[in-house]
Amino acid sequence: MRRHTFVFTLVSLFVLSTLAACGGGSPSEPVFKVTFVSPSSATTNEAATFHSVSVRLEGPDGEALQAPVDFMVTSSDVSAVAGVDYTAVSYPVSFSFGASDESIRTFGVPILSDGSIEGPETFDLTISNVTGGQLGERVTHRVTITDDDEARVGFQVTASSAPDEGVGLFPVVVSLSTTAGTTLLADTSVDVIRTGGTATAGSDFNFTPTTVTFPAGSGNGASMSVDVEIIDDADAESDETVILELTNVVGPAPLNTKTTHTLTITDDELGLRFDGEAAFNDVDGSGTLSSGDTVVVPLTSTPVVNDPSPSGIDLFVAGDTFGSGATLSAGPGTNDLTITLGTGATLVARGDYAGTSVTPGSPSGLDFSSTLPADAIEATDGQDAGPSGARDLTAGFTDSGQSIGVADCRAVALGDMDGDGDIDAVFANFGTPDRMWLNDGTGVLTNSAQALGTSASRGVALGDVDGDGDLDMVVANFGEPNTVWRNNGTGTLTDSGQALGTAASNGVALSDVDIDGDLDLVFANEGQPNTIWINDGNGVFADSGQMLGNADSTCVAVIDRDFDGDDDLVFGNNVASSRLWVNDGSGTFSDSGQALPTGTQAIALGDLDRDGDVDIVLGRNGTNSVLINSGTGSFTAIGQTIGSALTLGVAVADTDGDGDLDILTADSGGANSVWRNDGAASFTDSSIALGSLDSSGIAVADMDADGDPDLVVSNLSGGNRVYLSSLTGVWGTATLVDTVMPFSAGAALRGALADVNEDGSLDVFVAVDNGPDNLFVNDGAGVFTDAMLGLTSTFSIGLNMADMNRDGHIDAVVGNFFQPNRVWLGDGNGAFASTAQESSPQPFASATTSAVDVADVNGDGYLDIAFGNFVGVNEIWINDGSAIFTKLPAAPVAGSPTDLEFGDFNRDGTQDLAIARDGASVVWFNNGAGVFSDSGQALGAQSTRDLESADLDRDGDLDLVEVTATGTQIWRNDGSGIFTAFGATLGTNFQNNVSIGDFDADGDLDLAISNDGAPASVWLNDGSATFSNSGLALGPSATEYRVYFGDVDGDGDLDLVSVGNGTDSLVFENL
């Protein structure tokens, strides 16, 4: 350090303060002493201009100086250096005549700020050369100069990670922090040692304790590093840590708070891990877990199986097992592991393992065991398999093994072409004839041998265009006229001879755009405007003259985007923005102005977020898009990218049985994929890879009649494929549990479940015998609150919920005994208002109505009403679209009706009517204009309480369930509307009603029946309309209550609601 010499000349004493005492003298000379007030002091910092020090006069009490006392105060260096850290002083100091005991003299020493970090430094002040007095007790005072140029040493950060084991030497930084502009005056050193961590020295790392030294002159931000040698051990293990600590500082800079550093060594040999959900494959198509079925697990890399025993894979639900004799093998995909099930396997492929539920029958979860023996299952590079966290087991798809056709296929459509009750397939081929393949009922397709045209087809759609009750075929051709092929009802197609346009069409959709009761055609064209062709009702089409856009459209889909009861259109465009066109109700369209994403090759529609409206999925080139409907027809992209391939086909279906719609893609240049929905329109890749061909289209239907959604994929080469779902039979066991949550409903005679307030959950509307009708609002978890509506109706017996005025909200149609019937219009928020019907020229008259149902009986697109009147004649009221009704002059006759059920029983495309009554039930056929004729059938002879329709035997037509005083009878439809009693009656009680739904999620429809004076029962369908009692006895033993299936808690399965007298109204949750 360079020393500077300063000369200080004291001209006059710099006295900061003087304290004196006055008093009388004494005849003798007293003895006075001078002393420092304190032995030491310290400066606040180096910035202090002067540091004050005081000297005190000590003498006899009350005495005063008779003469001055003079002395010198002189400074001397200890560790501080005069001229650098302070200014040297040599002060003459005096207590003057008259000063008394305890008088004080205070003086200042100049302090210098040197900009160096040196720590605390000291110098001494000494009293000497006293005249007129003596030296006191403290003749020396030590001053400490506090260094305000602070410095600290510590780790730069407290934690770091080596990205992999191959980095070699990994630096850990020790840094110096100082006051800005200052430097160390002397060296500072600190030791770095290892004090802990999970890594093992010598095998995971090497580290030698090190002393780090910051030399004098180092300033803020100076850093030194120590190296930890990371050893690449080639073992698959979890991440490990090394903990370093700073200790033993020597020098002016002490430690800061960052004295410990944790280094994480990231294991780059992750080993073999699960890489997605496991998929169950029903190899034998039995619909149950069987020996030989498989579970395919996607892994992070290619597996080598050295031990075929599945004991190294954990199952986390009690009772789950892969079965006796189960084995492991690599494949079928490069990174797949297959578990082939043995005898007695028990699994639930429900896909929502919670990680905490281990109750038998809960959804299965699985993972590699943490105790898996070394080398039992390993990657090709020798890395061992290991756990990564429990994964779901879901239902996968099994390739049926069929290669259908060899042509360049561009599209596929599915439907029952030959009227035998199963789903057939039609393929649109490019440059070769289109083909129809007929299903044998098990999903095996056979070429019908019909060569359907020779055009360059790119799109195909099926529908009954000529109104004869079977599916016809419409083909979109590229560069040639589009064609219409008529079906004779048995699957033989004949060219209608119509040549529709000359555009380069890529896609076609069928819709009754003008709401006249027949299907019109919409073509998506490339390089030319899209066109609409209007049906005359007989399958003969005329160009509407409309030209919708002028983009390169690839596809078209039909959507009622705004709940106004007519069909709007979505066109997918390749280069330009895809567009939404809005129907005015007469078949005239206008561009909505919404610019949807470009690059669209395919469109699928469905309620993806379960809010009651229709959302859009766009299959695009590289980034598929999901567009969510606001409820008013405005669409917003969710921002999630679904896939990265060129998607030419897209579909939606509930592939895992959880109650929401998943996304399936047909991709060109890669495997087709399945994306699982979480119920809120957030999607996860299932890791299921279907095929490796260039796919062009995908369609969903139950091809093998087992009740789950199968897939048919069209390919550009290599033949088309059928993939059969494995969902049926392994989704889990349904159990109803009383939630102990009754909701009061007065003396309710009817109930209906609907999302009245549009919050995504099912509410309960009740028609009450002795009080106002009311609504009970669901909180989404199956807990109901009385909405206190108090809708003024009395003795309400009939009830139906539907959108009667086409505003997108659920309305209530109530049939009253002794009072006029009512239509209550919902506002979408849970409130209702009466229609203007009461003040119309033809109000609902006072009647004795005992039954209500709604349907479009005249084909105008609006829901009409049928009232069954217990006394008097039945009535049919025609809707004008705004919920103003006009009564038809004639209606089906049946005395004392107890229930009404609309349905297309003879499959002619119109709504027929079945009437339950106090006696045999009857069926009336509709001619399409609302004119009914008696079919001549008398179904049973008992007093019928309820009548419902559904396809119970899965043959494609509507069967009837008749609830009577002596049990429930199934009536099977032959397809033409002629019914035959099938099987024994279900139960022997006097019964009230039946609700139909897939209670056990096995793909067929089950029954819940309310028994008069006894608990309700649930009857399970075997798929052929043969039912067995589940053994469940639910609810009250009341004489008047009804039950309804519905998912009231939003978990994807069917719960049961009982509506009756007060506390007889209960909720049963399906577990």
PDB file of C-alpha atoms in Angstrom, residues 117-118 183-190 212-218 249-253:
ATOM      1  CA  ILE A 117     -12.180  -3.159   1.709  1.00  0.00           C
ATOM      2  CA  GLU A 118      -9.975  -3.808   4.718  1.00  0.00           C
ATOM      3  CA  THR A 183     -11.987  -3.458  -3.883  1.00  0.00           C
ATOM      4  CA  LEU A 184     -10.349  -5.804  -1.404  1.00  0.00           C
ATOM      5  CA  LEU A 185      -7.336  -4.330   0.421  1.00  0.00           C
ATOM      6  CA  ALA A 186      -6.051  -7.813   1.273  1.00  0.00           C
ATOM      7  CA  ASP A 187      -6.452 -11.364   0.009  1.00  0.00           C
ATOM      8  CA  THR A 188      -9.568 -13.290   1.092  1.00  0.00           C
ATOM      9  CA  SER A 189      -9.672 -17.100   1.006  1.00  0.00           C
ATOM     10  CA  VAL A 190     -12.442 -19.634   1.703  1.00  0.00           C
ATOM     11  CA  VAL A 212     -10.554 -20.405  -3.276  1.00  0.00           C
ATOM     12  CA  THR A 213      -8.639 -17.100  -2.938  1.00  0.00           C
ATOM     13  CA  PHE A 214      -9.794 -13.650  -4.047  1.00  0.00           C
ATOM     14  CA  PRO A 215      -6.621 -11.515  -4.323  1.00  0.00           C
ATOM     15  CA  ALA A 216      -6.291  -7.973  -3.060  1.00  0.00           C
ATOM     16  CA  GLY A 217      -7.789  -5.566  -5.565  1.00  0.00           C
ATOM     17  CA  SER A 218     -10.755  -7.878  -6.390  1.00  0.00           C
ATOM     18  CA  VAL A 249     -12.874 -17.595   5.657  1.00  0.00           C
ATOM     19  CA  VAL A 250      -9.577 -15.721   6.008  1.00  0.00           C
ATOM     20  CA  GLY A 251      -9.503 -12.030   5.023  1.00  0.00           C
ATOM     21  CA  PRO A 252     -11.672  -8.947   5.150  1.00  0.00           C
ATOM     22  CA  ALA A 253     -14.732 -10.463   3.377  1.00  0.00           C
TER      23      ALA A 253
END
